[in-house]
Amino acid sequence: MTDIAAIVVLILLCLTGVVITVVRLPGTFLILLAAIGYSWWHEWERITLVWLLVLGGIALLGEVVDLLASLVTTRRAGGSRQAAWGGLIGAILGMIFLTVPMPLIGTFFGAIAGCFIGAAVAEILVHNRVGHGARVGIFSAIGFAIGAATKIGLAVAMAGLTIVVAVWPRSTTLKPLADQTPAPLVNDQK
């Protein structure tokens, strides 16, 4: 496999990672695995261990933010633990049930709708107040959308960093200005 083919495969895997992140799957880890594979192919010289650790940290951060954003906003809106869990379970069920009729869009919107319904229903069952339950459901859905947007942004950043680091030329190094000797001045005036 040539270097160009390896780069093409890396780019395709990175783009696939971004797309599957959009549909609520762990695409950040696909990007990380693609970077590890590319680095291994080039004997760990192109994408160094430091970059791989940075990418791994970004992938973990994306997962943590994605999981906690809805829970935190639900609790900040005055929702109960049951509402926070209801939002999480509702998001998962919404993804599952709306993915089938609308493959890409349904996953994302199904998760947001499911998050709202799950948190609102759980809060209504706990406190028996429809207005408060609806408010908690809205905040839960907003938190879910913020978490998803953050994770998608991190996936795009990971893909971009991976591709740039992989294709950036290693032979061009910049010399400090002190190491450069100026060209001699030529005086043609006599």
PDB file of N, CA and C in Angstrom, residues 53-150:
ATOM      1  N   LEU A  53      -2.120  10.251  22.241  1.00  0.00           N
ATOM      2  CA  LEU A  53      -2.647  10.501  23.591  1.00  0.00           C
ATOM      3  C   LEU A  53      -3.567  11.715  23.599  1.00  0.00           C
ATOM      4  N   VAL A  54      -3.204  12.749  22.850  1.00  0.00           N
ATOM      5  CA  VAL A  54      -4.062  13.937  22.742  1.00  0.00           C
ATOM      6  C   VAL A  54      -5.399  13.545  22.105  1.00  0.00           C
ATOM      7  N   LEU A  55      -5.339  12.774  21.022  1.00  0.00           N
ATOM      8  CA  LEU A  55      -6.572  12.333  20.367  1.00  0.00           C
ATOM      9  C   LEU A  55      -7.416  11.466  21.297  1.00  0.00           C
ATOM     10  N   GLY A  56      -6.767  10.581  22.055  1.00  0.00           N
ATOM     11  CA  GLY A  56      -7.490   9.759  23.024  1.00  0.00           C
ATOM     12  C   GLY A  56      -8.153  10.608  24.095  1.00  0.00           C
ATOM     13  N   GLY A  57      -7.455  11.652  24.557  1.00  0.00           N
ATOM     14  CA  GLY A  57      -8.040  12.558  25.544  1.00  0.00           C
ATOM     15  C   GLY A  57      -9.239  13.309  24.984  1.00  0.00           C
ATOM     16  N   ILE A  58      -9.126  13.740  23.730  1.00  0.00           N
ATOM     17  CA  ILE A  58     -10.251  14.440  23.098  1.00  0.00           C
ATOM     18  C   ILE A  58     -11.447  13.502  22.947  1.00  0.00           C
ATOM     19  N   ALA A  59     -11.188  12.254  22.556  1.00  0.00           N
ATOM     20  CA  ALA A  59     -12.272  11.275  22.400  1.00  0.00           C
ATOM     21  C   ALA A  59     -12.968  11.027  23.735  1.00  0.00           C
ATOM     22  N   LEU A  60     -12.195  10.869  24.803  1.00  0.00           N
ATOM     23  CA  LEU A  60     -12.790  10.670  26.134  1.00  0.00           C
ATOM     24  C   LEU A  60     -13.565  11.891  26.585  1.00  0.00           C
ATOM     25  N   LEU A  61     -13.016  13.070  26.335  1.00  0.00           N
ATOM     26  CA  LEU A  61     -13.712  14.307  26.694  1.00  0.00           C
ATOM     27  C   LEU A  61     -15.051  14.395  25.969  1.00  0.00           C
ATOM     28  N   GLY A  62     -15.069  14.045  24.691  1.00  0.00           N
ATOM     29  CA  GLY A  62     -16.312  14.068  23.923  1.00  0.00           C
ATOM     30  C   GLY A  62     -17.358  13.139  24.503  1.00  0.00           C
ATOM     31  N   GLU A  63     -16.951  11.952  24.911  1.00  0.00           N
ATOM     32  CA  GLU A  63     -17.894  10.997  25.491  1.00  0.00           C
ATOM     33  C   GLU A  63     -18.431  11.494  26.834  1.00  0.00           C
ATOM     34  N   VAL A  64     -17.548  12.050  27.661  1.00  0.00           N
ATOM     35  CA  VAL A  64     -17.963  12.539  28.980  1.00  0.00           C
ATOM     36  C   VAL A  64     -18.934  13.701  28.834  1.00  0.00           C
ATOM     37  N   VAL A  65     -18.595  14.654  27.969  1.00  0.00           N
ATOM     38  CA  VAL A  65     -19.486  15.807  27.760  1.00  0.00           C
ATOM     39  C   VAL A  65     -20.822  15.337  27.189  1.00  0.00           C
ATOM     40  N   ASP A  66     -20.761  14.408  26.257  1.00  0.00           N
ATOM     41  CA  ASP A  66     -21.985  13.892  25.640  1.00  0.00           C
ATOM     42  C   ASP A  66     -22.893  13.232  26.678  1.00  0.00           C
ATOM     43  N   LEU A  67     -22.317  12.474  27.579  1.00  0.00           N
ATOM     44  CA  LEU A  67     -23.121  11.789  28.600  1.00  0.00           C
ATOM     45  C   LEU A  67     -23.623  12.730  29.693  1.00  0.00           C
ATOM     46  N   LEU A  68     -22.785  13.664  30.100  1.00  0.00           N
ATOM     47  CA  LEU A  68     -23.133  14.474  31.265  1.00  0.00           C
ATOM     48  C   LEU A  68     -23.937  15.737  30.954  1.00  0.00           C
ATOM     49  N   ALA A  69     -23.889  16.225  29.733  1.00  0.00           N
ATOM     50  CA  ALA A  69     -24.553  17.500  29.426  1.00  0.00           C
ATOM     51  C   ALA A  69     -26.043  17.455  29.730  1.00  0.00           C
ATOM     52  N   SER A  70     -26.716  16.417  29.293  1.00  0.00           N
ATOM     53  CA  SER A  70     -28.151  16.302  29.540  1.00  0.00           C
ATOM     54  C   SER A  70     -28.435  16.101  31.026  1.00  0.00           C
ATOM     55  N   LEU A  71     -27.640  15.285  31.678  1.00  0.00           N
ATOM     56  CA  LEU A  71     -27.844  15.052  33.109  1.00  0.00           C
ATOM     57  C   LEU A  71     -27.669  16.336  33.916  1.00  0.00           C
ATOM     58  N   VAL A  72     -26.636  17.097  33.581  1.00  0.00           N
ATOM     59  CA  VAL A  72     -26.350  18.335  34.323  1.00  0.00           C
ATOM     60  C   VAL A  72     -27.446  19.370  34.089  1.00  0.00           C
ATOM     61  N   THR A  73     -27.867  19.561  32.834  1.00  0.00           N
ATOM     62  CA  THR A  73     -28.901  20.571  32.577  1.00  0.00           C
ATOM     63  C   THR A  73     -30.248  20.163  33.179  1.00  0.00           C
ATOM     64  N   THR A  74     -30.511  18.864  33.208  1.00  0.00           N
ATOM     65  CA  THR A  74     -31.752  18.399  33.836  1.00  0.00           C
ATOM     66  C   THR A  74     -31.747  18.729  35.320  1.00  0.00           C
ATOM     67  N   ARG A  75     -30.650  18.457  35.969  1.00  0.00           N
ATOM     68  CA  ARG A  75     -30.552  18.726  37.407  1.00  0.00           C
ATOM     69  C   ARG A  75     -30.548  20.227  37.684  1.00  0.00           C
ATOM     70  N   ARG A  76     -29.912  21.018  36.802  1.00  0.00           N
ATOM     71  CA  ARG A  76     -29.882  22.478  36.989  1.00  0.00           C
ATOM     72  C   ARG A  76     -31.274  23.089  36.807  1.00  0.00           C
ATOM     73  N   ALA A  77     -32.123  22.445  36.033  1.00  0.00           N
ATOM     74  CA  ALA A  77     -33.489  22.934  35.828  1.00  0.00           C
ATOM     75  C   ALA A  77     -34.407  22.521  36.962  1.00  0.00           C
ATOM     76  N   GLY A  78     -33.853  21.856  37.964  1.00  0.00           N
ATOM     77  CA  GLY A  78     -34.659  21.433  39.101  1.00  0.00           C
ATOM     78  C   GLY A  78     -35.241  20.046  38.948  1.00  0.00           C
ATOM     79  N   GLY A  79     -34.723  19.309  37.991  1.00  0.00           N
ATOM     80  CA  GLY A  79     -35.226  17.960  37.758  1.00  0.00           C
ATOM     81  C   GLY A  79     -34.668  16.960  38.764  1.00  0.00           C
ATOM     82  N   SER A  80     -35.395  15.913  38.944  1.00  0.00           N
ATOM     83  CA  SER A  80     -34.989  14.857  39.866  1.00  0.00           C
ATOM     84  C   SER A  80     -33.996  13.913  39.187  1.00  0.00           C
ATOM     85  N   ARG A  81     -33.420  13.019  39.989  1.00  0.00           N
ATOM     86  CA  ARG A  81     -32.551  11.992  39.419  1.00  0.00           C
ATOM     87  C   ARG A  81     -33.323  11.116  38.442  1.00  0.00           C
ATOM     88  N   GLN A  82     -34.571  10.861  38.775  1.00  0.00           N
ATOM     89  CA  GLN A  82     -35.394  10.052  37.891  1.00  0.00           C
ATOM     90  C   GLN A  82     -35.577  10.730  36.538  1.00  0.00           C
ATOM     91  N   ALA A  83     -35.718  12.053  36.549  1.00  0.00           N
ATOM     92  CA  ALA A  83     -35.861  12.791  35.290  1.00  0.00           C
ATOM     93  C   ALA A  83     -34.563  12.736  34.482  1.00  0.00           C
ATOM     94  N   ALA A  84     -33.432  12.841  35.170  1.00  0.00           N
ATOM     95  CA  ALA A  84     -32.143  12.757  34.478  1.00  0.00           C
ATOM     96  C   ALA A  84     -31.988  11.392  33.809  1.00  0.00           C
ATOM     97  N   TRP A  85     -32.309  10.342  34.534  1.00  0.00           N
ATOM     98  CA  TRP A  85     -32.234   9.000  33.965  1.00  0.00           C
ATOM     99  C   TRP A  85     -33.315   8.799  32.902  1.00  0.00           C
ATOM    100  N   GLY A  86     -34.483   9.367  33.124  1.00  0.00           N
ATOM    101  CA  GLY A  86     -35.546   9.284  32.128  1.00  0.00           C
ATOM    102  C   GLY A  86     -35.135   9.916  30.812  1.00  0.00           C
ATOM    103  N   GLY A  87     -34.450  11.052  30.905  1.00  0.00           N
ATOM    104  CA  GLY A  87     -33.950  11.714  29.699  1.00  0.00           C
ATOM    105  C   GLY A  87     -32.927  10.858  28.964  1.00  0.00           C
ATOM    106  N   LEU A  88     -32.035  10.235  29.716  1.00  0.00           N
ATOM    107  CA  LEU A  88     -31.014   9.389  29.105  1.00  0.00           C
ATOM    108  C   LEU A  88     -31.646   8.158  28.440  1.00  0.00           C
ATOM    109  N   ILE A  89     -32.533   7.506  29.146  1.00  0.00           N
ATOM    110  CA  ILE A  89     -33.206   6.323  28.598  1.00  0.00           C
ATOM    111  C   ILE A  89     -34.093   6.714  27.419  1.00  0.00           C
ATOM    112  N   GLY A  90     -34.794   7.838  27.551  1.00  0.00           N
ATOM    113  CA  GLY A  90     -35.637   8.315  26.445  1.00  0.00           C
ATOM    114  C   GLY A  90     -34.821   8.630  25.199  1.00  0.00           C
ATOM    115  N   ALA A  91     -33.642   9.200  25.390  1.00  0.00           N
ATOM    116  CA  ALA A  91     -32.778   9.506  24.246  1.00  0.00           C
ATOM    117  C   ALA A  91     -32.366   8.228  23.520  1.00  0.00           C
ATOM    118  N   ILE A  92     -32.005   7.212  24.278  1.00  0.00           N
ATOM    119  CA  ILE A  92     -31.610   5.938  23.668  1.00  0.00           C
ATOM    120  C   ILE A  92     -32.783   5.315  22.914  1.00  0.00           C
ATOM    121  N   LEU A  93     -33.952   5.305  23.543  1.00  0.00           N
ATOM    122  CA  LEU A  93     -35.128   4.737  22.884  1.00  0.00           C
ATOM    123  C   LEU A  93     -35.542   5.550  21.655  1.00  0.00           C
ATOM    124  N   GLY A  94     -35.447   6.869  21.749  1.00  0.00           N
ATOM    125  CA  GLY A  94     -35.769   7.723  20.604  1.00  0.00           C
ATOM    126  C   GLY A  94     -34.838   7.458  19.429  1.00  0.00           C
ATOM    127  N   MET A  95     -33.544   7.258  19.736  1.00  0.00           N
ATOM    128  CA  MET A  95     -32.595   6.933  18.662  1.00  0.00           C
ATOM    129  C   MET A  95     -32.974   5.628  17.987  1.00  0.00           C
ATOM    130  N   ILE A  96     -33.315   4.650  18.786  1.00  0.00           N
ATOM    131  CA  ILE A  96     -33.627   3.326  18.237  1.00  0.00           C
ATOM    132  C   ILE A  96     -34.888   3.373  17.385  1.00  0.00           C
ATOM    133  N   PHE A  97     -35.955   3.969  17.916  1.00  0.00           N
ATOM    134  CA  PHE A  97     -37.233   3.907  17.220  1.00  0.00           C
ATOM    135  C   PHE A  97     -37.352   4.855  16.040  1.00  0.00           C
ATOM    136  N   LEU A  98     -36.633   5.966  16.036  1.00  0.00           N
ATOM    137  CA  LEU A  98     -36.739   6.881  14.901  1.00  0.00           C
ATOM    138  C   LEU A  98     -35.632   6.677  13.871  1.00  0.00           C
ATOM    139  N   THR A  99     -34.659   5.838  14.157  1.00  0.00           N
ATOM    140  CA  THR A  99     -33.622   5.557  13.174  1.00  0.00           C
ATOM    141  C   THR A  99     -34.185   4.755  12.007  1.00  0.00           C
ATOM    142  N   VAL A 100     -35.077   3.833  12.296  1.00  0.00           N
ATOM    143  CA  VAL A 100     -35.611   2.958  11.249  1.00  0.00           C
ATOM    144  C   VAL A 100     -36.388   3.738  10.189  1.00  0.00           C
ATOM    145  N   PRO A 101     -37.348   4.596  10.549  1.00  0.00           N
ATOM    146  CA  PRO A 101     -38.076   5.293   9.481  1.00  0.00           C
ATOM    147  C   PRO A 101     -37.259   6.414   8.824  1.00  0.00           C
ATOM    148  N   MET A 102     -36.339   7.039   9.568  1.00  0.00           N
ATOM    149  CA  MET A 102     -35.524   8.137   9.034  1.00  0.00           C
ATOM    150  C   MET A 102     -34.068   7.879   9.413  1.00  0.00           C
ATOM    151  N   PRO A 103     -33.311   7.141   8.607  1.00  0.00           N
ATOM    152  CA  PRO A 103     -32.013   6.634   9.027  1.00  0.00           C
ATOM    153  C   PRO A 103     -31.036   7.636   9.652  1.00  0.00           C
ATOM    154  N   LEU A 104     -30.655   8.708   9.040  1.00  0.00           N
ATOM    155  CA  LEU A 104     -29.659   9.590   9.637  1.00  0.00           C
ATOM    156  C   LEU A 104     -30.281  10.666  10.511  1.00  0.00           C
ATOM    157  N   ILE A 105     -31.278  11.331   9.979  1.00  0.00           N
ATOM    158  CA  ILE A 105     -31.909  12.431  10.701  1.00  0.00           C
ATOM    159  C   ILE A 105     -32.688  11.911  11.901  1.00  0.00           C
ATOM    160  N   GLY A 106     -33.320  10.773  11.736  1.00  0.00           N
ATOM    161  CA  GLY A 106     -34.145  10.211  12.797  1.00  0.00           C
ATOM    162  C   GLY A 106     -33.365   9.885  14.047  1.00  0.00           C
ATOM    163  N   THR A 107     -32.130   9.484  13.891  1.00  0.00           N
ATOM    164  CA  THR A 107     -31.319   9.151  15.061  1.00  0.00           C
ATOM    165  C   THR A 107     -31.122  10.378  15.942  1.00  0.00           C
ATOM    166  N   PHE A 108     -30.739  11.478  15.339  1.00  0.00           N
ATOM    167  CA  PHE A 108     -30.466  12.692  16.110  1.00  0.00           C
ATOM    168  C   PHE A 108     -31.746  13.286  16.690  1.00  0.00           C
ATOM    169  N   PHE A 109     -32.750  13.482  15.835  1.00  0.00           N
ATOM    170  CA  PHE A 109     -33.998  14.083  16.319  1.00  0.00           C
ATOM    171  C   PHE A 109     -34.768  13.140  17.241  1.00  0.00           C
ATOM    172  N   GLY A 110     -34.655  11.851  16.978  1.00  0.00           N
ATOM    173  CA  GLY A 110     -35.276  10.877  17.868  1.00  0.00           C
ATOM    174  C   GLY A 110     -34.664  10.918  19.248  1.00  0.00           C
ATOM    175  N   ALA A 111     -33.357  11.110  19.302  1.00  0.00           N
ATOM    176  CA  ALA A 111     -32.686  11.196  20.594  1.00  0.00           C
ATOM    177  C   ALA A 111     -33.124  12.446  21.359  1.00  0.00           C
ATOM    178  N   ILE A 112     -33.244  13.563  20.660  1.00  0.00           N
ATOM    179  CA  ILE A 112     -33.663  14.800  21.326  1.00  0.00           C
ATOM    180  C   ILE A 112     -35.121  14.688  21.797  1.00  0.00           C
ATOM    181  N   ALA A 113     -35.990  14.178  20.923  1.00  0.00           N
ATOM    182  CA  ALA A 113     -37.399  14.015  21.308  1.00  0.00           C
ATOM    183  C   ALA A 113     -37.534  13.012  22.451  1.00  0.00           C
ATOM    184  N   GLY A 114     -36.812  11.912  22.366  1.00  0.00           N
ATOM    185  CA  GLY A 114     -36.855  10.908  23.424  1.00  0.00           C
ATOM    186  C   GLY A 114     -36.328  11.433  24.737  1.00  0.00           C
ATOM    187  N   CYS A 115     -35.299  12.256  24.662  1.00  0.00           N
ATOM    188  CA  CYS A 115     -34.735  12.867  25.865  1.00  0.00           C
ATOM    189  C   CYS A 115     -35.774  13.771  26.527  1.00  0.00           C
ATOM    190  N   PHE A 116     -36.425  14.598  25.710  1.00  0.00           N
ATOM    191  CA  PHE A 116     -37.467  15.481  26.238  1.00  0.00           C
ATOM    192  C   PHE A 116     -38.596  14.667  26.873  1.00  0.00           C
ATOM    193  N   ILE A 117     -39.124  13.698  26.147  1.00  0.00           N
ATOM    194  CA  ILE A 117     -40.261  12.909  26.636  1.00  0.00           C
ATOM    195  C   ILE A 117     -39.882  12.123  27.886  1.00  0.00           C
ATOM    196  N   GLY A 118     -38.716  11.484  27.851  1.00  0.00           N
ATOM    197  CA  GLY A 118     -38.294  10.682  29.007  1.00  0.00           C
ATOM    198  C   GLY A 118     -38.119  11.510  30.265  1.00  0.00           C
ATOM    199  N   ALA A 119     -37.465  12.665  30.138  1.00  0.00           N
ATOM    200  CA  ALA A 119     -37.252  13.524  31.310  1.00  0.00           C
ATOM    201  C   ALA A 119     -38.577  14.121  31.784  1.00  0.00           C
ATOM    202  N   ALA A 120     -39.400  14.580  30.861  1.00  0.00           N
ATOM    203  CA  ALA A 120     -40.674  15.204  31.237  1.00  0.00           C
ATOM    204  C   ALA A 120     -41.595  14.200  31.919  1.00  0.00           C
ATOM    205  N   VAL A 121     -41.724  13.015  31.355  1.00  0.00           N
ATOM    206  CA  VAL A 121     -42.611  12.002  31.938  1.00  0.00           C
ATOM    207  C   VAL A 121     -42.114  11.589  33.319  1.00  0.00           C
ATOM    208  N   ALA A 122     -40.809  11.373  33.441  1.00  0.00           N
ATOM    209  CA  ALA A 122     -40.267  10.976  34.744  1.00  0.00           C
ATOM    210  C   ALA A 122     -40.485  12.068  35.786  1.00  0.00           C
ATOM    211  N   GLU A 123     -40.287  13.312  35.385  1.00  0.00           N
ATOM    212  CA  GLU A 123     -40.472  14.417  36.343  1.00  0.00           C
ATOM    213  C   GLU A 123     -41.942  14.583  36.713  1.00  0.00           C
ATOM    214  N   ILE A 124     -42.824  14.417  35.755  1.00  0.00           N
ATOM    215  CA  ILE A 124     -44.259  14.503  36.047  1.00  0.00           C
ATOM    216  C   ILE A 124     -44.673  13.386  37.002  1.00  0.00           C
ATOM    217  N   LEU A 125     -44.141  12.198  36.791  1.00  0.00           N
ATOM    218  CA  LEU A 125     -44.453  11.082  37.689  1.00  0.00           C
ATOM    219  C   LEU A 125     -43.934  11.321  39.107  1.00  0.00           C
ATOM    220  N   VAL A 126     -42.787  11.987  39.227  1.00  0.00           N
ATOM    221  CA  VAL A 126     -42.212  12.244  40.552  1.00  0.00           C
ATOM    222  C   VAL A 126     -42.938  13.377  41.264  1.00  0.00           C
ATOM    223  N   HIS A 127     -43.176  14.504  40.577  1.00  0.00           N
ATOM    224  CA  HIS A 127     -43.722  15.694  41.232  1.00  0.00           C
ATOM    225  C   HIS A 127     -45.174  15.995  40.883  1.00  0.00           C
ATOM    226  N   ASN A 128     -45.716  15.301  39.910  1.00  0.00           N
ATOM    227  CA  ASN A 128     -47.115  15.476  39.532  1.00  0.00           C
ATOM    228  C   ASN A 128     -47.440  16.915  39.103  1.00  0.00           C
ATOM    229  N   ARG A 129     -46.478  17.559  38.432  1.00  0.00           N
ATOM    230  CA  ARG A 129     -46.679  18.919  37.916  1.00  0.00           C
ATOM    231  C   ARG A 129     -46.269  18.936  36.449  1.00  0.00           C
ATOM    232  N   VAL A 130     -47.234  19.152  35.581  1.00  0.00           N
ATOM    233  CA  VAL A 130     -46.996  19.086  34.141  1.00  0.00           C
ATOM    234  C   VAL A 130     -46.072  20.217  33.676  1.00  0.00           C
ATOM    235  N   GLY A 131     -46.300  21.433  34.140  1.00  0.00           N
ATOM    236  CA  GLY A 131     -45.476  22.580  33.738  1.00  0.00           C
ATOM    237  C   GLY A 131     -44.017  22.389  34.100  1.00  0.00           C
ATOM    238  N   HIS A 132     -43.778  21.949  35.323  1.00  0.00           N
ATOM    239  CA  HIS A 132     -42.405  21.709  35.773  1.00  0.00           C
ATOM    240  C   HIS A 132     -41.780  20.559  34.979  1.00  0.00           C
ATOM    241  N   GLY A 133     -42.554  19.517  34.736  1.00  0.00           N
ATOM    242  CA  GLY A 133     -42.052  18.384  33.956  1.00  0.00           C
ATOM    243  C   GLY A 133     -41.674  18.791  32.540  1.00  0.00           C
ATOM    244  N   ALA A 134     -42.493  19.636  31.919  1.00  0.00           N
ATOM    245  CA  ALA A 134     -42.195  20.106  30.566  1.00  0.00           C
ATOM    246  C   ALA A 134     -40.925  20.950  30.554  1.00  0.00           C
ATOM    247  N   ARG A 135     -40.770  21.808  31.569  1.00  0.00           N
ATOM    248  CA  ARG A 135     -39.558  22.642  31.676  1.00  0.00           C
ATOM    249  C   ARG A 135     -38.320  21.767  31.811  1.00  0.00           C
ATOM    250  N   VAL A 136     -38.386  20.773  32.674  1.00  0.00           N
ATOM    251  CA  VAL A 136     -37.257  19.869  32.873  1.00  0.00           C
ATOM    252  C   VAL A 136     -36.965  19.109  31.578  1.00  0.00           C
ATOM    253  N   GLY A 137     -38.005  18.679  30.882  1.00  0.00           N
ATOM    254  CA  GLY A 137     -37.822  17.982  29.606  1.00  0.00           C
ATOM    255  C   GLY A 137     -37.141  18.856  28.568  1.00  0.00           C
ATOM    256  N   ILE A 138     -37.537  20.124  28.510  1.00  0.00           N
ATOM    257  CA  ILE A 138     -36.912  21.054  27.556  1.00  0.00           C
ATOM    258  C   ILE A 138     -35.436  21.234  27.890  1.00  0.00           C
ATOM    259  N   PHE A 139     -35.129  21.446  29.166  1.00  0.00           N
ATOM    260  CA  PHE A 139     -33.729  21.622  29.552  1.00  0.00           C
ATOM    261  C   PHE A 139     -32.915  20.360  29.306  1.00  0.00           C
ATOM    262  N   SER A 140     -33.515  19.221  29.530  1.00  0.00           N
ATOM    263  CA  SER A 140     -32.827  17.961  29.269  1.00  0.00           C
ATOM    264  C   SER A 140     -32.507  17.825  27.782  1.00  0.00           C
ATOM    265  N   ALA A 141     -33.469  18.162  26.921  1.00  0.00           N
ATOM    266  CA  ALA A 141     -33.250  18.088  25.478  1.00  0.00           C
ATOM    267  C   ALA A 141     -32.203  19.100  25.026  1.00  0.00           C
ATOM    268  N   ILE A 142     -32.233  20.298  25.609  1.00  0.00           N
ATOM    269  CA  ILE A 142     -31.220  21.306  25.271  1.00  0.00           C
ATOM    270  C   ILE A 142     -29.838  20.815  25.684  1.00  0.00           C
ATOM    271  N   GLY A 143     -29.730  20.257  26.872  1.00  0.00           N
ATOM    272  CA  GLY A 143     -28.447  19.708  27.321  1.00  0.00           C
ATOM    273  C   GLY A 143     -27.961  18.596  26.417  1.00  0.00           C
ATOM    274  N   PHE A 144     -28.892  17.758  25.989  1.00  0.00           N
ATOM    275  CA  PHE A 144     -28.535  16.677  25.077  1.00  0.00           C
ATOM    276  C   PHE A 144     -27.996  17.247  23.763  1.00  0.00           C
ATOM    277  N   ALA A 145     -28.663  18.270  23.227  1.00  0.00           N
ATOM    278  CA  ALA A 145     -28.220  18.887  21.973  1.00  0.00           C
ATOM    279  C   ALA A 145     -26.853  19.546  22.144  1.00  0.00           C
ATOM    280  N   ILE A 146     -26.625  20.188  23.285  1.00  0.00           N
ATOM    281  CA  ILE A 146     -25.319  20.811  23.549  1.00  0.00           C
ATOM    282  C   ILE A 146     -24.236  19.741  23.616  1.00  0.00           C
ATOM    283  N   GLY A 147     -24.516  18.652  24.312  1.00  0.00           N
ATOM    284  CA  GLY A 147     -23.551  17.557  24.396  1.00  0.00           C
ATOM    285  C   GLY A 147     -23.254  16.957  23.035  1.00  0.00           C
ATOM    286  N   ALA A 148     -24.295  16.756  22.235  1.00  0.00           N
ATOM    287  CA  ALA A 148     -24.114  16.188  20.896  1.00  0.00           C
ATOM    288  C   ALA A 148     -23.320  17.134  20.009  1.00  0.00           C
ATOM    289  N   ALA A 149     -23.638  18.424  20.046  1.00  0.00           N
ATOM    290  CA  ALA A 149     -22.915  19.400  19.232  1.00  0.00           C
ATOM    291  C   ALA A 149     -21.447  19.483  19.644  1.00  0.00           C
ATOM    292  N   THR A 150     -21.197  19.429  20.934  1.00  0.00           N
ATOM    293  CA  THR A 150     -19.817  19.459  21.424  1.00  0.00           C
ATOM    294  C   THR A 150     -19.055  18.237  20.937  1.00  0.00           C
TER     295      THR A 150
END
